[in-house]
Coordinates of C-alpha atoms in Angstrom, one line a residue:
M1 CA 0.0 0.0 0.0
R2 CA 2.8 2.4 0.8
S3 CA 4.3 1.9 -2.6
T4 CA 1.0 2.6 -4.3
R5 CA 0.6 5.8 -2.3
S6 CA 4.2 6.8 -3.1
T7 CA 3.6 6.3 -6.8
T8 CA 0.4 8.4 -6.7
A9 CA 2.2 11.1 -4.7
F10 CA 5.1 10.9 -7.1
L11 CA 2.9 11.5 -10.2
A12 CA 1.1 14.4 -8.4
L13 CA 4.4 16.1 -7.6
L14 CA 5.7 15.7 -11.1
V15 CA 2.7 17.6 -12.6
A16 CA 3.0 20.3 -9.9
S17 CA 6.1 22.0 -11.4
S18 CA 7.0 21.8 -15.1
T19 CA 7.6 23.6 -18.3
N20 CA 6.2 23.1 -21.8
A21 CA 7.7 20.2 -23.7
F22 CA 8.2 19.5 -27.4
V23 CA 4.8 18.5 -28.7
P24 CA 5.0 18.9 -32.4
P25 CA 2.1 18.9 -34.8
S26 CA 1.1 15.7 -36.5
H27 CA 2.4 16.8 -39.9
P28 CA 5.6 19.0 -40.2
A29 CA 4.6 20.2 -43.6
A30 CA 1.2 21.5 -42.5
T31 CA 0.4 25.2 -42.9
L32 CA 1.1 27.6 -40.1
A33 CA -2.6 28.0 -39.4
A34 CA -3.1 24.2 -39.2
R35 CA -0.1 23.8 -37.0
S36 CA -1.3 26.3 -34.5
A37 CA -4.9 25.3 -34.5
N38 CA -4.5 22.9 -31.5
L39 CA -2.2 25.2 -29.5
P40 CA -3.3 27.3 -26.6
A41 CA -4.1 30.9 -27.5
T42 CA -0.9 32.2 -26.1
A43 CA 1.2 29.7 -28.1
A44 CA -0.6 30.4 -31.3
T45 CA -0.2 34.1 -30.8
I46 CA 3.6 33.7 -30.3
M47 CA 3.9 31.6 -33.4
H48 CA 2.3 34.3 -35.6
A49 CA 4.2 37.1 -33.9
T50 CA 7.6 35.5 -34.5
T51 CA 7.3 34.0 -37.9
V52 CA 10.8 35.3 -38.8
P53 CA 13.5 36.7 -36.6
R54 CA 13.5 40.5 -36.2
R55 CA 17.0 40.6 -37.5
V56 CA 19.0 37.9 -39.2
G57 CA 22.0 36.0 -37.7
L58 CA 22.9 36.1 -34.0
E59 CA 21.3 39.5 -33.7
A60 CA 17.9 37.6 -33.9
I61 CA 18.6 36.7 -30.3
P62 CA 18.4 39.6 -27.8
D63 CA 21.3 39.9 -25.4
A64 CA 19.1 39.2 -22.5
D65 CA 18.0 35.9 -24.1
L66 CA 21.6 34.9 -24.6
K67 CA 22.2 35.4 -20.8
E68 CA 19.1 33.3 -20.1
A69 CA 19.9 30.6 -22.6
D70 CA 20.2 28.1 -19.8
K71 CA 16.5 28.6 -19.1
T72 CA 15.3 28.3 -22.7
P73 CA 12.2 26.1 -22.7
P74 CA 11.9 23.3 -25.2
P75 CA 9.9 24.0 -28.4
S76 CA 6.2 23.1 -28.7
T77 CA 6.1 23.1 -32.5
F78 CA 8.4 22.3 -35.4
F79 CA 8.4 26.0 -36.3
E80 CA 9.8 26.9 -32.9
C81 CA 12.2 24.0 -33.2
T82 CA 13.7 25.1 -36.5
L83 CA 13.9 28.7 -35.4
Q84 CA 15.8 27.7 -32.2
A85 CA 18.1 25.4 -34.2
Y86 CA 18.9 28.3 -36.6
N87 CA 19.5 30.8 -33.8
S88 CA 21.8 28.3 -31.9
A89 CA 23.8 27.4 -35.1
A90 CA 24.1 31.0 -36.1
A91 CA 25.5 31.9 -32.6
A92 CA 28.0 29.1 -32.8
I93 CA 29.1 30.0 -36.3
K94 CA 29.6 33.6 -35.1
D95 CA 31.8 32.3 -32.3
G96 CA 34.0 30.5 -34.9
Y97 CA 32.8 26.9 -34.8
K98 CA 32.8 25.2 -38.2
L99 CA 31.4 21.8 -37.3
L100 CA 28.0 21.8 -35.6
E101 CA 25.5 19.3 -34.5
V102 CA 21.8 19.9 -34.6
E103 CA 19.6 17.0 -33.3
F104 CA 15.9 16.8 -32.6
P105 CA 13.1 14.4 -33.5
P106 CA 12.1 15.0 -37.1
L107 CA 8.6 13.5 -36.6
P108 CA 6.1 13.5 -33.7
A109 CA 6.9 10.9 -31.0
A110 CA 4.0 8.7 -32.0
E111 CA 5.1 8.6 -35.6
M112 CA 8.8 8.0 -34.7
A113 CA 7.7 5.0 -32.6
S114 CA 5.4 3.7 -35.3
Q115 CA 6.6 0.8 -37.4
A116 CA 4.8 2.5 -40.3
S117 CA 7.4 5.3 -40.3
S118 CA 9.9 4.2 -42.9
A119 CA 13.5 5.5 -43.5
N120 CA 12.1 7.4 -46.5
S121 CA 9.5 9.3 -44.5
I122 CA 12.0 10.2 -41.8
G123 CA 14.5 11.2 -44.5
S124 CA 11.9 13.3 -46.3
A125 CA 11.0 15.0 -43.0
N126 CA 14.6 15.8 -42.3
I127 CA 15.1 17.3 -45.8
N128 CA 12.1 19.5 -45.3
L129 CA 13.2 20.6 -41.9
A130 CA 16.8 21.3 -43.1
T131 CA 15.3 23.4 -45.8
D132 CA 13.4 25.4 -43.3
V133 CA 16.6 26.1 -41.3
A134 CA 18.5 26.9 -44.5
K135 CA 15.9 29.6 -45.4
Y136 CA 16.9 31.5 -42.3
F137 CA 20.6 31.5 -43.4
V138 CA 19.5 32.6 -46.9
R139 CA 18.0 35.8 -45.3
E140 CA 21.6 36.5 -44.2
G141 CA 22.6 36.4 -47.9
K142 CA 24.1 32.9 -47.6
Q143 CA 24.1 30.2 -50.2
V144 CA 23.2 26.9 -48.6
V145 CA 23.9 23.4 -49.9
I146 CA 22.1 20.5 -48.3
L147 CA 24.2 17.4 -48.6
V148 CA 23.1 13.8 -49.2
P149 CA 25.5 10.9 -49.3
D150 CA 25.6 9.9 -53.0
K151 CA 24.1 10.2 -56.5
D152 CA 21.7 7.3 -55.9
E153 CA 20.2 9.2 -52.9
L154 CA 20.2 12.4 -54.9
D155 CA 18.3 10.8 -57.8
L156 CA 15.6 9.5 -55.4
I157 CA 15.1 12.9 -53.9
E158 CA 14.9 14.6 -57.3
E159 CA 12.3 12.0 -58.4
G160 CA 10.3 12.5 -55.2
M161 CA 10.5 16.3 -55.0
G162 CA 10.7 17.1 -58.7
T163 CA 13.6 19.5 -58.0
L164 CA 17.0 19.8 -56.3
S165 CA 16.4 23.5 -55.5
P166 CA 13.7 23.4 -52.8
A167 CA 14.0 27.2 -52.1
P168 CA 15.9 30.2 -53.5
N169 CA 19.7 29.9 -52.9
V170 CA 19.2 26.4 -51.4
T171 CA 20.3 23.4 -53.4
I172 CA 20.6 19.7 -52.7
R173 CA 23.8 18.0 -53.8
A174 CA 25.6 14.7 -53.2
V175 CA 28.8 14.6 -51.1
R176 CA 30.3 12.4 -53.7
A177 CA 30.2 14.1 -57.1
R178 CA 29.0 12.3 -60.2
N179 CA 31.7 10.4 -62.0
S180 CA 31.4 12.7 -65.0
E181 CA 32.2 15.7 -62.6
S182 CA 35.0 14.2 -60.7
A183 CA 36.9 11.9 -63.1
E184 CA 40.4 13.2 -63.8
T185 CA 41.3 10.7 -66.6
M186 CA 39.5 9.0 -69.4
G187 CA 40.0 5.7 -67.7
E188 CA 38.2 6.9 -64.5
L189 CA 35.4 8.3 -66.7
L190 CA 34.9 5.0 -68.5
L191 CA 35.1 3.1 -65.2
G192 CA 32.4 5.2 -63.8
I193 CA 30.2 4.6 -66.9
F194 CA 30.6 0.8 -67.0
S195 CA 31.0 0.0 -63.3
R196 CA 28.2 0.5 -60.8
A197 CA 30.7 0.0 -58.0
A198 CA 32.8 3.0 -59.0
K199 CA 32.1 6.1 -56.9
G200 CA 32.9 9.7 -57.6
R201 CA 35.3 11.8 -55.5
V202 CA 34.4 14.0 -52.6
L203 CA 34.5 17.5 -54.0
P204 CA 33.6 20.8 -52.3
W205 CA 30.8 23.0 -53.7
Y206 CA 32.6 26.4 -54.0
N207 CA 29.4 28.4 -54.4
A208 CA 28.2 27.2 -50.9
D209 CA 28.5 29.3 -47.8
I210 CA 27.1 26.7 -45.5
Y211 CA 26.7 22.9 -45.7
I212 CA 23.9 21.0 -44.0
S213 CA 24.3 17.3 -44.1
V214 CA 21.3 15.0 -43.8
I215 CA 20.5 11.2 -44.0
T216 CA 24.2 10.2 -43.7
S217 CA 25.0 6.8 -42.3
G218 CA 27.9 5.8 -40.1
Q219 CA 29.8 4.3 -43.0
E220 CA 29.5 7.6 -44.9
L221 CA 30.8 9.9 -42.2
P222 CA 34.4 9.7 -43.5
D223 CA 33.1 11.4 -46.7
L224 CA 32.1 14.4 -44.6
E225 CA 35.5 14.4 -43.0
A226 CA 37.1 14.5 -46.4
L227 CA 34.8 17.3 -47.5
H228 CA 35.7 19.3 -44.4
A229 CA 39.4 18.7 -45.1
A230 CA 38.9 20.0 -48.7
D231 CA 36.8 23.0 -47.6
P232 CA 37.7 23.7 -44.0
D233 CA 36.5 27.3 -43.8
K234 CA 32.8 26.6 -44.5
P235 CA 30.5 25.7 -41.6
M236 CA 29.0 22.2 -41.8
I237 CA 25.8 21.3 -39.8
F238 CA 25.3 17.7 -39.0
F239 CA 21.5 17.7 -39.2
N240 CA 19.7 14.9 -37.3
L241 CA 22.4 12.4 -38.1
N242 CA 22.1 10.6 -34.8
L243 CA 25.8 10.9 -34.1
E244 CA 25.4 9.3 -30.7
T245 CA 24.3 6.0 -32.4
H246 CA 27.0 6.3 -35.0
R247 CA 29.7 6.6 -32.4
G248 CA 28.5 3.3 -30.9
D249 CA 28.9 1.6 -34.2
L250 CA 32.5 2.7 -34.8
G251 CA 34.9 -0.2 -34.6
L252 CA 32.3 -2.8 -35.7
P253 CA 32.8 -4.8 -38.9
A254 CA 32.0 -2.7 -42.0
F255 CA 32.1 0.5 -40.0
P256 CA 34.9 3.1 -39.6
S257 CA 37.4 2.7 -36.8
K258 CA 37.0 4.4 -33.4
D259 CA 39.7 6.8 -34.4
L260 CA 37.1 8.6 -36.5
H261 CA 35.6 9.9 -33.3
Y262 CA 39.0 10.9 -31.8
R263 CA 40.2 12.8 -34.9
F264 CA 36.9 14.2 -36.4
L265 CA 33.6 13.7 -34.5
S266 CA 35.2 15.1 -31.4
Q267 CA 35.4 18.5 -33.2
I268 CA 31.7 18.7 -33.7
K269 CA 30.0 21.3 -31.4
P270 CA 26.5 20.5 -30.2
A271 CA 24.7 23.7 -31.1
Y272 CA 21.1 22.4 -30.7
L273 CA 20.1 19.2 -29.0
L274 CA 16.7 17.8 -28.1
R275 CA 17.1 14.2 -27.3
T276 CA 14.4 12.3 -25.4
R277 CA 15.1 9.0 -23.6
Q278 CA 12.7 6.5 -22.1
Y279 CA 13.5 4.1 -19.2
A280 CA 11.7 1.3 -17.5
Q281 CA 12.5 -0.4 -14.2
T282 CA 11.0 -3.7 -12.9
L283 CA 9.9 -3.6 -9.3
S284 CA 9.1 -6.3 -6.8
R285 CA 5.9 -4.6 -5.7
P286 CA 3.1 -2.6 -7.4
P287 CA 3.2 -1.0 -9.9
F288 CA 5.9 -3.7 -10.7
I289 CA 7.0 -1.7 -13.8
L290 CA 7.8 2.0 -13.5
N291 CA 8.2 3.9 -16.8
Y292 CA 9.8 7.3 -16.8
Q293 CA 11.5 9.5 -19.4
G294 CA 13.4 12.7 -19.8
A295 CA 15.0 15.0 -22.3
L296 CA 18.4 16.5 -22.8
F297 CA 18.0 20.0 -24.2
R298 CA 20.6 22.5 -25.3
T299 CA 20.5 25.7 -27.2
Y300 CA 23.9 27.2 -27.8
P301 CA 25.4 29.1 -25.9
G302 CA 23.4 27.8 -23.0
G303 CA 24.2 24.7 -21.0
Y304 CA 22.7 21.2 -21.2
Q305 CA 19.3 21.0 -19.5
C306 CA 18.3 17.7 -18.0
M307 CA 14.5 17.6 -17.9
L308 CA 12.1 15.1 -16.4
D309 CA 8.9 14.3 -18.3
T310 CA 6.0 15.0 -16.0
G311 CA 3.3 13.8 -18.4
N312 CA 0.8 15.6 -20.6
G313 CA 3.6 17.0 -22.8
R314 CA 5.4 18.8 -20.1
Y315 CA 8.9 18.8 -18.6
R316 CA 10.5 19.9 -15.4
R317 CA 14.1 21.1 -15.5
V318 CA 16.1 19.3 -12.8
E319 CA 19.7 20.2 -13.6
T320 CA 21.7 22.3 -16.0
S321 CA 25.4 21.5 -16.7
K322 CA 28.1 23.2 -18.6
N323 CA 29.4 20.0 -20.1
R324 CA 27.3 17.3 -21.9
P325 CA 26.2 14.6 -19.5
A326 CA 27.2 11.1 -20.3
L327 CA 24.4 8.7 -21.2
N328 CA 24.5 6.9 -17.8
G329 CA 25.0 10.3 -16.1
F330 CA 21.8 11.7 -17.7
K331 CA 19.9 8.6 -16.5
E332 CA 21.3 9.0 -13.0
I333 CA 20.2 12.7 -12.9
I334 CA 16.7 11.9 -14.1
T335 CA 16.4 8.9 -11.7
E336 CA 17.5 11.0 -8.7
A337 CA 14.8 13.6 -9.6
L338 CA 12.0 11.0 -9.2
D339 CA 10.0 11.8 -6.1
V340 CA 9.9 8.3 -4.7
D341 CA 10.0 7.9 -0.9
D342 CA 10.0 4.1 -1.0
N343 CA 13.6 3.0 -0.2
E344 CA 13.2 -0.3 -1.8
T345 CA 11.9 1.2 -5.0
L346 CA 14.5 3.9 -5.0
A347 CA 17.3 1.4 -4.5
A348 CA 16.0 -0.6 -7.5
L349 CA 15.9 2.5 -9.7
R350 CA 19.4 3.5 -8.7
K351 CA 20.8 0.0 -9.4
G352 CA 19.4 0.2 -12.9
A353 CA 20.6 3.8 -13.5
F354 CA 24.3 3.4 -12.5
S355 CA 25.8 1.5 -15.3
K356 CA 29.1 1.7 -17.1
G357 CA 29.6 4.5 -19.6
T358 CA 30.3 4.2 -23.3
W359 CA 33.8 4.0 -24.6
W360 CA 33.7 7.4 -26.2
E361 CA 32.5 9.1 -23.0
K362 CA 35.2 7.7 -20.7
E363 CA 37.6 10.3 -19.3
E364 CA 40.7 8.3 -20.1
N365 CA 39.9 8.6 -23.8
Q366 CA 39.9 12.4 -23.7
V367 CA 43.7 12.5 -24.4
K368 CA 43.0 10.8 -27.7
E369 CA 40.6 13.4 -28.9
V370 CA 41.6 16.3 -31.1
S371 CA 39.0 18.5 -29.5
D372 CA 36.6 18.5 -26.5
N373 CA 34.0 20.5 -28.6
W374 CA 31.6 17.6 -28.6
R375 CA 31.6 17.5 -24.7
T376 CA 31.1 21.2 -24.2

């Protein structure tokens, strides 16, 4: 009985103090009116009042907001999400960072969890969202190139969209150029024509001011490294590439070695992060299974906010850290924030939370990293 009362009290306390969470509309491509139709009146008013930044670039963020970046609430729509992502990336670029990470769910949670959501639907959503972010940079007078891995992917996108220029001054290109564009000898040109296995070279797009990379797999990350080496002065945004998962694949058969993280991925600055994580713990008494979840949220130049999901699309900020929390560290923070007064239940939760960290997060591996950007 005590456990049941504790769980009830725990849920009541969670709802008591919280902030708005990321509750995107059911369709990212919906019109602004449709996207705001189900929002509270205040949220709908804000959406219409801030359709575009007052000024472009970092100046779109008032100085007071920069000082309060640690308290920035998560977005409630995809519109707010892309605007926050742009402002964060623009601020990081102005501070001199060239490699930036932007990560957030490209579809509503229900659709992301659904087996009906294919890689194509997630990829299409990411291209549309990347285009929305690119449009803000275009207002600064920038030329933006959205990068996909290869010609095959490029052809599929052109077939589906009917164009490779989704907006003025925004073009979609392959990281690896077509063989006809990159061949340096007649032999290479003929090999490209008659061999499907032949791939073009990684060549920079000199008319680009900013690169935004989408739908790139772990095996294709070395191509982005090669592009950055060939064109190091242009910012490159790693857009919803799920780098956390790709780091875990490094060193496995058919994947790049772990050294890719040390020499390249460690340089990538997390400019905008909204990563949700779900946990479940088996208990020896009712409710037997306790499900809880949280979100790691960061808008550059603010810190990393660890937020506990309190239900009904709301989060409560429980801790803000200057450095990026490790995966097990984040779970520990969220677990400790649970308002559970049952010692046995709390002991079980803690036992499940305190696990070994991943190889790329271990402090002893920091000496191998070219940069600590990815940690800060």
